[in-house]
mmCIF file of C-alpha atoms in Angstrom:
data_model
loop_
_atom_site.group_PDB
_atom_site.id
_atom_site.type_symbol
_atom_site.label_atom_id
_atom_site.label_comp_id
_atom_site.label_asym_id
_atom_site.label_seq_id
_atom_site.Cartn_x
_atom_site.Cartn_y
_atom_site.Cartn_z
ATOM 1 C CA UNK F 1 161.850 91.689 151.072
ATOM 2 C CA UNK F 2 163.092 94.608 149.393
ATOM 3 C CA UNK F 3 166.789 95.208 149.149
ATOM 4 C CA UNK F 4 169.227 98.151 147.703
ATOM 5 C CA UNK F 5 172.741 97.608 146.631
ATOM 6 C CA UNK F 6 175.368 100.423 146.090
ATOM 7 C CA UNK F 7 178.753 100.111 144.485
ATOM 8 C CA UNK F 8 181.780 100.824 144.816
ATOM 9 C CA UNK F 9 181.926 101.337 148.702
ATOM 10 C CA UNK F 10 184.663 103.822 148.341
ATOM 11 C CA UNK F 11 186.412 105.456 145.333
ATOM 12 C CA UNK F 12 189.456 107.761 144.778
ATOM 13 C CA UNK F 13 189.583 109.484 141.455
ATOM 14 C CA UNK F 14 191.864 111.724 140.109
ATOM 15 C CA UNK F 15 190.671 115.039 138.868
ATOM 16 C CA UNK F 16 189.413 115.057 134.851
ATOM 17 C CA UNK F 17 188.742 111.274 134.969
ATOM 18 C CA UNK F 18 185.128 109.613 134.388
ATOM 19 C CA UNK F 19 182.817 108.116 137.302
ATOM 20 C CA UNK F 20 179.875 105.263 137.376
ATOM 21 C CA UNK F 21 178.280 104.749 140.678
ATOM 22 C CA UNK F 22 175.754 101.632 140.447
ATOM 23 C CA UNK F 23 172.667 101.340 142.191
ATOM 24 C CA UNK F 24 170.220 98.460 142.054
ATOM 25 C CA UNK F 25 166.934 97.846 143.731
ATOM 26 C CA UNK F 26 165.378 94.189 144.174
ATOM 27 C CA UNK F 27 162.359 92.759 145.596
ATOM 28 C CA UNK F 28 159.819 96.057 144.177
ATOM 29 C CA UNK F 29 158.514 97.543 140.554
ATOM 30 C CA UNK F 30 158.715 100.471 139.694
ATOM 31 C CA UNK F 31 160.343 102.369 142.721
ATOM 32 C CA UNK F 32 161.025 106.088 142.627
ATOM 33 C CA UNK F 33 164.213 106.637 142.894
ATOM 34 C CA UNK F 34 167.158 109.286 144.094
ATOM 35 C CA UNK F 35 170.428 110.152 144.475
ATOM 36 C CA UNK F 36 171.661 112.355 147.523
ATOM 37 C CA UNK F 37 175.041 113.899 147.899
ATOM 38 C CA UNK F 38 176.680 114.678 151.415
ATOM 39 C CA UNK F 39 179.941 116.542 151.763
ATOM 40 C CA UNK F 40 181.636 116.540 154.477
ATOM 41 C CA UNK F 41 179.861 117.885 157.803
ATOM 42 C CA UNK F 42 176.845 119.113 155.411
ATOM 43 C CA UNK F 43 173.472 117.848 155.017
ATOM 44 C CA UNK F 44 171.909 116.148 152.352
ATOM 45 C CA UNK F 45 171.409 117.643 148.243
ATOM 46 C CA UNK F 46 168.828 115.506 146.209
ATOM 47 C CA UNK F 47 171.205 115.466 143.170
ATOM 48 C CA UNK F 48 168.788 113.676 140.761
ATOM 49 C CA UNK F 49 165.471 111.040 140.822
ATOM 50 C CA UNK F 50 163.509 109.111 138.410
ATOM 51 C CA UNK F 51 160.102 107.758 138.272
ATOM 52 C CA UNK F 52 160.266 105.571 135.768
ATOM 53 C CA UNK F 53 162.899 104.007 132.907
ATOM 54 C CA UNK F 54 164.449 106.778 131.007
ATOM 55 C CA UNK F 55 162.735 109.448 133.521
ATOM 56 C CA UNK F 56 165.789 111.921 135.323
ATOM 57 C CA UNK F 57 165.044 114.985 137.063
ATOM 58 C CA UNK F 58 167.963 116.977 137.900
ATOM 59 C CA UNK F 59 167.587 119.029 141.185
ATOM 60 C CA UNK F 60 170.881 121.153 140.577
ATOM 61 C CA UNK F 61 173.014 121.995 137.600
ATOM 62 C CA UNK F 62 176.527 120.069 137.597
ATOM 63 C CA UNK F 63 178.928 118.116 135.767
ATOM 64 C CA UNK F 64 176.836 115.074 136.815
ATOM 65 C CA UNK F 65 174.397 113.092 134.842
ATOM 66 C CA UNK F 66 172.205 109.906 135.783
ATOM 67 C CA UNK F 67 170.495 107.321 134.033
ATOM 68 C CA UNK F 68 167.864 104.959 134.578
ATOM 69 C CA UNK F 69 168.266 102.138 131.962
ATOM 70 C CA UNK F 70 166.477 99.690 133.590
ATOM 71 C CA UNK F 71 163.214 99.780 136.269
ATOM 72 C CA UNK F 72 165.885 98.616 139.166
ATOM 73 C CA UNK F 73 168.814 100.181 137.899
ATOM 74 C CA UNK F 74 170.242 104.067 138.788
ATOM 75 C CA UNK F 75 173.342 105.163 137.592
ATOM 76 C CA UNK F 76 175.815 108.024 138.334
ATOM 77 C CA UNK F 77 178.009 109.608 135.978
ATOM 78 C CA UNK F 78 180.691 111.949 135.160
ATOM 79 C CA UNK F 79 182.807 112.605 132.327
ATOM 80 C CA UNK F 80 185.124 114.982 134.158
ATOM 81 C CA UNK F 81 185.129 114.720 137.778
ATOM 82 C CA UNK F 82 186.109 117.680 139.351
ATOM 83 C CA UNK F 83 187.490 118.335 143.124
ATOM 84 C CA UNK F 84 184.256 119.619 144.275
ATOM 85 C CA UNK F 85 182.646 116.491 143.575
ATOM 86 C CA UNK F 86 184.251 114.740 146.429
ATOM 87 C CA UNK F 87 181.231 113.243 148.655
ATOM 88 C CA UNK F 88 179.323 110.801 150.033
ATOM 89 C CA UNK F 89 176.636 109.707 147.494
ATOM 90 C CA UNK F 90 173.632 108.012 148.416
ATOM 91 C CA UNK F 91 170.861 106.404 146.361
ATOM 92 C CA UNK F 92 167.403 105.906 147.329
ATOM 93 C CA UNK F 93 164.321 104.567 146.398
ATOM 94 C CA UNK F 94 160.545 104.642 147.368
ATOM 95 C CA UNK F 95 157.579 103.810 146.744
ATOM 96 C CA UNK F 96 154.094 105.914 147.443
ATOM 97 C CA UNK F 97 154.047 108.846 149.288
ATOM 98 C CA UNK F 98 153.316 108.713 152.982
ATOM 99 C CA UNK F 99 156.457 106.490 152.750
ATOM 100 C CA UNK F 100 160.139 107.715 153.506
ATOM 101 C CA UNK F 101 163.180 106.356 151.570
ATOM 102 C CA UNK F 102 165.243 103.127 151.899
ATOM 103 C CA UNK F 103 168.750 104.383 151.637
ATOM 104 C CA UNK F 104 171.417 102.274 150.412
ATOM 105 C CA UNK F 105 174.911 102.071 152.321
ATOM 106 C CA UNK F 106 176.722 104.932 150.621
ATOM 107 C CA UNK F 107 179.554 105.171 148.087
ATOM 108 C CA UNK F 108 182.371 107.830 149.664
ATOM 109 C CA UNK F 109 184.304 109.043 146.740
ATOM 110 C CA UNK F 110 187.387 111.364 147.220
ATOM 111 C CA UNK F 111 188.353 113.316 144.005
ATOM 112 C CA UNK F 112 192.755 114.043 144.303
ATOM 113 C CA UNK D 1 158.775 125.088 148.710
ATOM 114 C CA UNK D 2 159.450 122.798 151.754
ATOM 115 C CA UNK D 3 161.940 123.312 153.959
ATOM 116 C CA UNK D 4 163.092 121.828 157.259
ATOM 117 C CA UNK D 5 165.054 123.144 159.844
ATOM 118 C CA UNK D 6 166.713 121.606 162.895
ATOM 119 C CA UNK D 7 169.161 122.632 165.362
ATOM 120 C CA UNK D 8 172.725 122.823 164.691
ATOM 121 C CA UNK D 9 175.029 120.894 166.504
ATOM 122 C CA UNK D 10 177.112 119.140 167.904
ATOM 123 C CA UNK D 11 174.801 118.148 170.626
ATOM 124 C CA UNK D 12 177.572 116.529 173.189
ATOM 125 C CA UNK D 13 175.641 114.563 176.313
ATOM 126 C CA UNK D 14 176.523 112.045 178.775
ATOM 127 C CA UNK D 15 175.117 108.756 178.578
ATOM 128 C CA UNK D 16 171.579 108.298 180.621
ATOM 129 C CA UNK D 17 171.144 111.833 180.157
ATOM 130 C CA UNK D 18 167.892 113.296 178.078
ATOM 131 C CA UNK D 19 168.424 114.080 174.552
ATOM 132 C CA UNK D 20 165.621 116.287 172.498
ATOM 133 C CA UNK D 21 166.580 117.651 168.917
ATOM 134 C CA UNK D 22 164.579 120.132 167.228
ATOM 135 C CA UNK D 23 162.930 120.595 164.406
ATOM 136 C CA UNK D 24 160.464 122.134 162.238
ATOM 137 C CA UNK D 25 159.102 122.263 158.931
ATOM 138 C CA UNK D 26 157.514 124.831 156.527
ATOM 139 C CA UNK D 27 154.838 122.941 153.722
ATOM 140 C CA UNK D 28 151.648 123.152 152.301
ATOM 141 C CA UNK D 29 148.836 120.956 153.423
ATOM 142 C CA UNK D 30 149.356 117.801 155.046
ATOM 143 C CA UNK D 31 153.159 116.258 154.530
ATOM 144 C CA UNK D 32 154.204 113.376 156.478
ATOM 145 C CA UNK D 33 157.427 113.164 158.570
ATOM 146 C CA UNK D 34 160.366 111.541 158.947
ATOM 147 C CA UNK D 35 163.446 111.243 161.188
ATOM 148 C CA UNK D 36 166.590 109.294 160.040
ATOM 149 C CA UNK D 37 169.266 108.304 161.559
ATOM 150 C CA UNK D 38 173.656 108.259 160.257
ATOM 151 C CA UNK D 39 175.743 106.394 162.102
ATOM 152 C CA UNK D 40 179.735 107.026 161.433
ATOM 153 C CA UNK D 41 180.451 105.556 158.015
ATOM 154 C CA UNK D 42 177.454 104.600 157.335
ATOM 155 C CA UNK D 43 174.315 105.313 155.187
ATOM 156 C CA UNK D 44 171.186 106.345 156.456
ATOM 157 C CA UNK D 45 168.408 104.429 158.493
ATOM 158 C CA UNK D 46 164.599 105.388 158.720
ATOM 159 C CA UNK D 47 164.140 105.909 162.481
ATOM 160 C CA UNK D 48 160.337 106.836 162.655
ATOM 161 C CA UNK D 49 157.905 108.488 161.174
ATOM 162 C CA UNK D 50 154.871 110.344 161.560
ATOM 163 C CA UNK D 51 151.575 110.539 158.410
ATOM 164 C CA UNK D 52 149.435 112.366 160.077
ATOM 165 C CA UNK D 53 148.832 115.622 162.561
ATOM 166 C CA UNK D 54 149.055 114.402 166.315
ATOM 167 C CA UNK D 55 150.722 110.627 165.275
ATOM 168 C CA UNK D 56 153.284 109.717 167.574
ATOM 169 C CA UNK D 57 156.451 107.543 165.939
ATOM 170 C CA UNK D 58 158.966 105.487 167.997
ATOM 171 C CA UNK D 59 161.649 103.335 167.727
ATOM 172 C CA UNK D 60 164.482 102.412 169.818
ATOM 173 C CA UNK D 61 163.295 104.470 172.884
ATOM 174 C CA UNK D 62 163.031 107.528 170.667
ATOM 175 C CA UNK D 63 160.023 108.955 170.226
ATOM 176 C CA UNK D 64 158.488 112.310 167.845
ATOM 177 C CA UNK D 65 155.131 113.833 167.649
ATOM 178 C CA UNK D 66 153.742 115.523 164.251
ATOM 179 C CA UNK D 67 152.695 119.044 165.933
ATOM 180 C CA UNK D 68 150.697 120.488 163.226
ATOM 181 C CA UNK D 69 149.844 123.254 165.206
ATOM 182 C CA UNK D 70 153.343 124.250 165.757
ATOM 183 C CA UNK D 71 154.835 122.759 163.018
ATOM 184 C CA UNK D 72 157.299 120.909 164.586
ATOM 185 C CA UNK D 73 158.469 117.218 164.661
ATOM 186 C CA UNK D 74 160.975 117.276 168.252
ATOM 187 C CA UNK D 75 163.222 114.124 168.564
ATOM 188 C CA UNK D 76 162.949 112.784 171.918
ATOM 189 C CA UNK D 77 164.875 110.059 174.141
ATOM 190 C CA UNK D 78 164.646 109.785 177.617
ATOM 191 C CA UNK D 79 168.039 107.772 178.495
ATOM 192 C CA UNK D 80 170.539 107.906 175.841
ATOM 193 C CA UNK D 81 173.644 105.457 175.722
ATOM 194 C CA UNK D 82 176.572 105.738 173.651
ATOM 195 C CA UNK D 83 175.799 103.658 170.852
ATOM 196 C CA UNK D 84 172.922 106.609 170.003
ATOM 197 C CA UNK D 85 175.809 109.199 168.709
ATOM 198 C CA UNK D 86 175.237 109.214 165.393
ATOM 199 C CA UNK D 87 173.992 112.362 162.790
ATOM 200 C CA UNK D 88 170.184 112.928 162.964
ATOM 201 C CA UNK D 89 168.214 114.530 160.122
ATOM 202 C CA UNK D 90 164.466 115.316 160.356
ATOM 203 C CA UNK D 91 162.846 114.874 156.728
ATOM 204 C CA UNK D 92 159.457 115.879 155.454
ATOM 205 C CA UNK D 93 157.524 114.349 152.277
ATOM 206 C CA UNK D 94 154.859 116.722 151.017
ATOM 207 C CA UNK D 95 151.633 115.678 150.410
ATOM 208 C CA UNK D 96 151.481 116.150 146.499
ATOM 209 C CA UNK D 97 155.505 115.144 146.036
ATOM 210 C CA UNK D 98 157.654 112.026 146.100
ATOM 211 C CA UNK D 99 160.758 114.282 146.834
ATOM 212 C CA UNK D 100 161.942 114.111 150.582
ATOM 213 C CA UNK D 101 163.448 117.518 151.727
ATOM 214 C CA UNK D 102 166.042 117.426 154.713
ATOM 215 C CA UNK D 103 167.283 119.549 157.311
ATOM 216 C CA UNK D 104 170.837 120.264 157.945
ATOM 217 C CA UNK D 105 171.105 117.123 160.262
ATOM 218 C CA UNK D 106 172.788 116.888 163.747
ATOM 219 C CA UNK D 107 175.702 115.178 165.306
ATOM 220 C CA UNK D 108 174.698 113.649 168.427
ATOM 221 C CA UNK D 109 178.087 112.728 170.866
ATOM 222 C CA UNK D 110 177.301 110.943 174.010
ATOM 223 C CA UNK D 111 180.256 109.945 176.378
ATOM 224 C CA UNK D 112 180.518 107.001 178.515
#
């Protein structure tokens, strides 16, 4: 069975320093796949996704930047995290459409 | 584009009462539907889902019907208990896209 892992569970930064989020898929090929952010009380923003190694699509200009170095693997980065950045971040993945997402548990990252 | 839109909450209820959410969705052709489900701390669950116009999804005593006609995808539950207060967001995947588009999402509170 498929299976998504998402680390750390929680994070508390301070402002100007750097951030990976990890997110690995198991048990598929080739998933699509997404990350979400959700600040607090608000709804969801598709941040970036990726259909394929090496393939990003960024949904909304930022100081954020993933990567997809491997067919399971999504990462989350920031060289210079700033206050607003403070969120819940969720990744994703999917496969066909006609299909909805499998999230993964959610990394809740405070920015100070 | 595609957009969703459900109604705002908080939706506050007492338990055994009858909960329905709204929502409805603006696409071209033939997207299928989703609703998800948040509960505190937590990320988020596929609750059912709906392909195709007139398909009925359930789960958990919840149930949704794709209204193509009216473009709507109402979240329905005939006898709700407390453990069902959570954050509900109705989703839509167009036909053509992998991307899933959200609505705002809404906090369900039922008291004992």
């Amino acid at each position: 069975s498929q299976t998504i892992h998402q680390w750390p569970a929680t994070l508390v930064q301070p402002v100007g320093s750097p951030l990976s989020l990890e997110c690995t898929v198991e048990g598929t090929s080739n998933p699509n796949l997404y990350w979400y952010r959700q600040a607090a009380g608000r709804g969801l923003q598709l941040l970036f996704y990726s259909v394929g190694i090496g393939q990003i699509s960024s949904e909304v200009p930022q100081n954020l930047s993933a990567s997809r170095p491997q067919d399971r693997q999504f990462i989350l980065s920031s060289k210079k995290l700033l206050l607003s950045d403070s969120g819940f971040y969720l990744c994703a993945w999917s496969l066909e459409r006609g299909y909805g997402y499998t999230f993964g548990s959610g990394t809740r990252l405070t920015v100070v | 584009g595609n957009s969703v839109t459900q109604m705002e909450g908080p939706v506050t209820l007492s338990e055994e009462a009858f909960l329905t959410i709204n929502c409805t969705y603006t696409a071209t052709g033939y997207p299928s539907l989703f609703w998800y489900v948040q509960y505190p701390g937590e990320g988020l669950q596929l609750l059912l889902k709906a392909t195709k116009a007139d398909d009925k999804g359930s789960n958990k005593g919840f149930e949704a019907t794709y209204r193509k006609e009216t473009t709507s995808f109402h979240l329905e539950k005939g006898s709700v208990q407390v453990s069902d207060s959570a954050v509900y967001f109705c989703a839509l995947r167009g036909a053509a896209g992998n991307k899933l588009t959200f609505g705002g999402g809404t906090r369900v509170l039922v008291k004992p």
